[in-house]
C-alpha atoms as a PDB file:
ATOM      1  CA  MET A   1     155.620 -36.172-109.998  1.00  0.00           C
ATOM      2  CA  LEU A   2     158.812 -36.714-107.987  1.00  0.00           C
ATOM      3  CA  ALA A   3     158.498 -37.388-104.262  1.00  0.00           C
ATOM      4  CA  ALA A   4     159.987 -34.720-102.038  1.00  0.00           C
ATOM      5  CA  MET A   5     163.370 -35.737-100.687  1.00  0.00           C
ATOM      6  CA  GLU A   6     164.245 -35.089 -97.078  1.00  0.00           C
ATOM      7  CA  PRO A   7     167.723 -34.083 -95.905  1.00  0.00           C
ATOM      8  CA  ARG A   8     169.696 -37.028 -94.505  1.00  0.00           C
ATOM      9  CA  VAL A   9     171.697 -36.855 -91.275  1.00  0.00           C
ATOM     10  CA  ALA A  10     175.287 -37.996 -91.693  1.00  0.00           C
ATOM     11  CA  ALA A  11     178.304 -38.354 -89.406  1.00  0.00           C
ATOM     12  CA  SER A  12     181.970 -37.928 -90.168  1.00  0.00           C
ATOM     13  CA  ALA A  13     185.288 -37.374 -88.423  1.00  0.00           C
ATOM     14  CA  VAL A  14     188.730 -35.958 -88.800  1.00  0.00           C
ATOM     15  CA  VAL A  15     190.803 -38.877 -87.510  1.00  0.00           C
ATOM     16  CA  VAL A  16     194.002 -37.346 -86.110  1.00  0.00           C
ATOM     17  CA  GLY A  17     197.042 -39.574 -85.771  1.00  0.00           C
ATOM     18  CA  PRO A  18     199.762 -39.105 -83.151  1.00  0.00           C
ATOM     19  CA  ASP A  19     201.946 -37.448 -85.798  1.00  0.00           C
ATOM     20  CA  GLY A  20     199.250 -34.898 -86.717  1.00  0.00           C
ATOM     21  CA  ARG A  21     198.352 -36.560 -90.021  1.00  0.00           C
ATOM     22  CA  VAL A  22     194.671 -37.122 -90.816  1.00  0.00           C
ATOM     23  CA  VAL A  23     192.746 -39.831 -92.653  1.00  0.00           C
ATOM     24  CA  LEU A  24     191.210 -39.179 -96.056  1.00  0.00           C
ATOM     25  CA  VAL A  25     189.165 -41.637 -98.084  1.00  0.00           C
ATOM     26  CA  ARG A  26     188.576 -41.716-101.821  1.00  0.00           C
ATOM     27  CA  ARG A  27     184.858 -42.162-102.406  1.00  0.00           C
ATOM     28  CA  ALA A  28     183.897 -45.249-104.431  1.00  0.00           C
ATOM     29  CA  THR A  29     180.216 -44.333-104.848  1.00  0.00           C
ATOM     30  CA  PRO A  30     178.154 -41.212-105.625  1.00  0.00           C
ATOM     31  CA  PRO A  31     177.883 -38.512-104.658  1.00  0.00           C
ATOM     32  CA  ASN A  32     181.437 -37.350-105.327  1.00  0.00           C
ATOM     33  CA  ALA A  33     182.794 -40.751-106.425  1.00  0.00           C
ATOM     34  CA  GLY A  34     186.541 -40.571-107.013  1.00  0.00           C
ATOM     35  CA  SER A  35     187.114 -37.537-104.807  1.00  0.00           C
ATOM     36  CA  TYR A  36     188.935 -37.478-101.484  1.00  0.00           C
ATOM     37  CA  SER A  37     187.060 -36.535 -98.347  1.00  0.00           C
ATOM     38  CA  LEU A  38     186.692 -37.329 -94.664  1.00  0.00           C
ATOM     39  CA  PRO A  39     185.402 -40.786 -93.761  1.00  0.00           C
ATOM     40  CA  GLY A  40     181.756 -40.901 -92.776  1.00  0.00           C
ATOM     41  CA  GLY A  41     178.249 -41.695 -93.878  1.00  0.00           C
ATOM     42  CA  LYS A  42     174.571 -41.840 -93.024  1.00  0.00           C
ATOM     43  CA  VAL A  43     173.250 -42.127 -89.485  1.00  0.00           C
ATOM     44  CA  ARG A  44     170.930 -45.127 -89.116  1.00  0.00           C
ATOM     45  CA  PHE A  45     167.497 -44.849 -87.540  1.00  0.00           C
ATOM     46  CA  GLY A  46     167.844 -45.027 -83.754  1.00  0.00           C
ATOM     47  CA  GLU A  47     171.644 -44.656 -83.863  1.00  0.00           C
ATOM     48  CA  ARG A  48     173.349 -41.928 -81.847  1.00  0.00           C
ATOM     49  CA  ILE A  49     175.562 -39.669 -83.937  1.00  0.00           C
ATOM     50  CA  VAL A  50     178.736 -40.507 -81.988  1.00  0.00           C
ATOM     51  CA  ASP A  51     178.015 -44.206 -82.509  1.00  0.00           C
ATOM     52  CA  ALA A  52     177.502 -43.576 -86.228  1.00  0.00           C
ATOM     53  CA  VAL A  53     180.866 -41.768 -86.374  1.00  0.00           C
ATOM     54  CA  ALA A  54     182.664 -44.743 -84.807  1.00  0.00           C
ATOM     55  CA  ARG A  55     180.836 -47.257 -87.023  1.00  0.00           C
ATOM     56  CA  GLU A  56     181.430 -45.343 -90.258  1.00  0.00           C
ATOM     57  CA  ILE A  57     185.134 -44.837 -89.482  1.00  0.00           C
ATOM     58  CA  ARG A  58     185.524 -48.559 -88.730  1.00  0.00           C
ATOM     59  CA  GLU A  59     183.630 -49.573 -91.901  1.00  0.00           C
ATOM     60  CA  GLU A  60     185.473 -47.198 -94.236  1.00  0.00           C
ATOM     61  CA  THR A  61     188.974 -47.264 -92.751  1.00  0.00           C
ATOM     62  CA  GLY A  62     189.360 -50.322 -90.501  1.00  0.00           C
ATOM     63  CA  LEU A  63     190.250 -48.032 -87.575  1.00  0.00           C
ATOM     64  CA  VAL A  64     188.686 -48.200 -84.140  1.00  0.00           C
ATOM     65  CA  VAL A  65     188.438 -44.633 -82.846  1.00  0.00           C
ATOM     66  CA  GLU A  66     187.688 -42.610 -79.777  1.00  0.00           C
ATOM     67  CA  VAL A  67     185.144 -40.024 -80.911  1.00  0.00           C
ATOM     68  CA  GLY A  68     185.725 -36.513 -79.618  1.00  0.00           C
ATOM     69  CA  PRO A  69     183.686 -33.342 -79.757  1.00  0.00           C
ATOM     70  CA  LEU A  70     181.632 -31.983 -82.600  1.00  0.00           C
ATOM     71  CA  VAL A  71     183.737 -29.647 -84.731  1.00  0.00           C
ATOM     72  CA  GLU A  72     181.257 -28.371 -87.299  1.00  0.00           C
ATOM     73  CA  ILE A  73     178.018 -29.181 -89.107  1.00  0.00           C
ATOM     74  CA  VAL A  74     178.378 -29.051 -92.894  1.00  0.00           C
ATOM     75  CA  GLU A  75     175.565 -29.253 -95.422  1.00  0.00           C
ATOM     76  CA  LEU A  76     176.237 -31.019 -98.707  1.00  0.00           C
ATOM     77  CA  VAL A  77     173.547 -30.182-101.232  1.00  0.00           C
ATOM     78  CA  GLY A  78     173.614 -31.324-104.830  1.00  0.00           C
ATOM     79  CA  ASP A  79     171.527 -32.794-107.577  1.00  0.00           C
ATOM     80  CA  GLY A  80     169.380 -35.401-105.807  1.00  0.00           C
ATOM     81  CA  TYR A  81     171.007 -35.261-102.366  1.00  0.00           C
ATOM     82  CA  HIS A  82     171.102 -33.160 -99.212  1.00  0.00           C
ATOM     83  CA  TYR A  83     173.251 -34.345 -96.301  1.00  0.00           C
ATOM     84  CA  VAL A  84     173.593 -32.593 -92.954  1.00  0.00           C
ATOM     85  CA  VAL A  85     177.002 -33.853 -91.805  1.00  0.00           C
ATOM     86  CA  HIS A  86     178.063 -33.746 -88.157  1.00  0.00           C
ATOM     87  CA  ASP A  87     181.872 -33.572 -88.266  1.00  0.00           C
ATOM     88  CA  HIS A  88     183.735 -34.661 -85.137  1.00  0.00           C
ATOM     89  CA  VAL A  89     187.375 -35.067 -84.224  1.00  0.00           C
ATOM     90  CA  ALA A  90     188.519 -38.625 -83.445  1.00  0.00           C
ATOM     91  CA  TRP A  91     191.685 -40.445 -82.458  1.00  0.00           C
ATOM     92  CA  PRO A  92     192.717 -43.968 -83.532  1.00  0.00           C
ATOM     93  CA  ARG A  93     192.714 -46.522 -80.722  1.00  0.00           C
ATOM     94  CA  GLY A  94     193.052 -49.747 -82.695  1.00  0.00           C
ATOM     95  CA  GLY A  95     192.724 -51.466 -86.029  1.00  0.00           C
ATOM     96  CA  ALA A  96     194.780 -50.861 -89.147  1.00  0.00           C
ATOM     97  CA  LEU A  97     194.129 -48.421 -91.969  1.00  0.00           C
ATOM     98  CA  VAL A  98     192.514 -50.223 -94.905  1.00  0.00           C
ATOM     99  CA  ALA A  99     189.815 -49.075 -97.324  1.00  0.00           C
ATOM    100  CA  GLY A 100     186.455 -50.720 -96.831  1.00  0.00           C
ATOM    101  CA  ASP A 101     182.716 -50.288 -97.373  1.00  0.00           C
ATOM    102  CA  ASP A 102     182.246 -47.458 -99.898  1.00  0.00           C
ATOM    103  CA  ALA A 103     185.838 -46.178 -99.745  1.00  0.00           C
ATOM    104  CA  ALA A 104     188.092 -47.018-102.696  1.00  0.00           C
ATOM    105  CA  GLU A 105     191.204 -45.915-100.790  1.00  0.00           C
ATOM    106  CA  ALA A 106     192.116 -44.761 -97.277  1.00  0.00           C
ATOM    107  CA  VAL A 107     195.308 -42.776 -96.622  1.00  0.00           C
ATOM    108  CA  TRP A 108     197.104 -40.881 -93.872  1.00  0.00           C
ATOM    109  CA  VAL A 109     197.788 -37.350 -95.113  1.00  0.00           C
ATOM    110  CA  GLY A 110     199.852 -34.491 -93.721  1.00  0.00           C
ATOM    111  CA  LEU A 111     198.523 -30.944 -93.912  1.00  0.00           C
ATOM    112  CA  ASP A 112     201.200 -30.111 -96.464  1.00  0.00           C
ATOM    113  CA  GLU A 113     199.780 -32.839 -98.748  1.00  0.00           C
ATOM    114  CA  LEU A 114     196.114 -31.728 -98.821  1.00  0.00           C
ATOM    115  CA  GLU A 115     196.570 -29.853-102.103  1.00  0.00           C
ATOM    116  CA  ARG A 116     197.631 -33.083-103.808  1.00  0.00           C
ATOM    117  CA  TYR A 117     194.330 -34.719-102.821  1.00  0.00           C
ATOM    118  CA  ALA A 118     192.204 -31.812-104.113  1.00  0.00           C
ATOM    119  CA  VAL A 119     189.973 -31.677-101.038  1.00  0.00           C
ATOM    120  CA  THR A 120     187.185 -29.113-100.930  1.00  0.00           C
ATOM    121  CA  ASP A 121     187.397 -25.873 -98.987  1.00  0.00           C
ATOM    122  CA  ALA A 122     184.885 -27.318 -96.511  1.00  0.00           C
ATOM    123  CA  VAL A 123     187.091 -30.374 -95.857  1.00  0.00           C
ATOM    124  CA  ARG A 124     190.134 -28.136 -95.420  1.00  0.00           C
ATOM    125  CA  ARG A 125     188.187 -25.877 -92.995  1.00  0.00           C
ATOM    126  CA  VAL A 126     186.889 -28.827 -90.928  1.00  0.00           C
ATOM    127  CA  ILE A 127     190.375 -30.361 -90.728  1.00  0.00           C
ATOM    128  CA  GLY A 128     191.794 -27.061 -89.475  1.00  0.00           C
ATOM    129  CA  ALA A 129     189.047 -26.719 -86.858  1.00  0.00           C
ATOM    130  CA  ALA A 130     189.469 -30.340 -85.736  1.00  0.00           C
ATOM    131  CA  LEU A 131     193.221 -29.938 -85.332  1.00  0.00           C
ATOM    132  CA  ARG A 132     192.648 -26.852 -83.179  1.00  0.00           C
ATOM    133  CA  VAL A 133     190.181 -28.808 -81.001  1.00  0.00           C
ATOM    134  CA  ALA A 134     192.633 -31.729 -80.808  1.00  0.00           C
ATOM    135  CA  GLY A 135     195.498 -29.425 -79.898  1.00  0.00           C
ATOM    136  CA  ALA A 136     197.563 -30.841 -82.771  1.00  0.00           C
END
């Protein structure tokens, strides 16, 4: 008999650059390996969500960010996983964009380029909401 799996709390951000472009990462590991999404990952035990956002962004993109408000909570449910993702807006304050941790690639993308990266409707919706919150 399989053990019941619990949903995992995750943290992510729409990193908004001064020119209005946002950061996408290409996932190197499952779930969704090879697809482009927002940088983020699991919240560690005892870690505050905003701290997890900053850590995950730094690990996956090399950027040091100022974490802003919560934009949306998105659930990702698939075969063998269930993540409850707290999506924030964030602004770069240091570092340099470079793929790291479980990201195969990290790129700055303009809104007019999102189609090329085949992001999901949820990613597109969260980006739009984050840009409204950021006033971009």
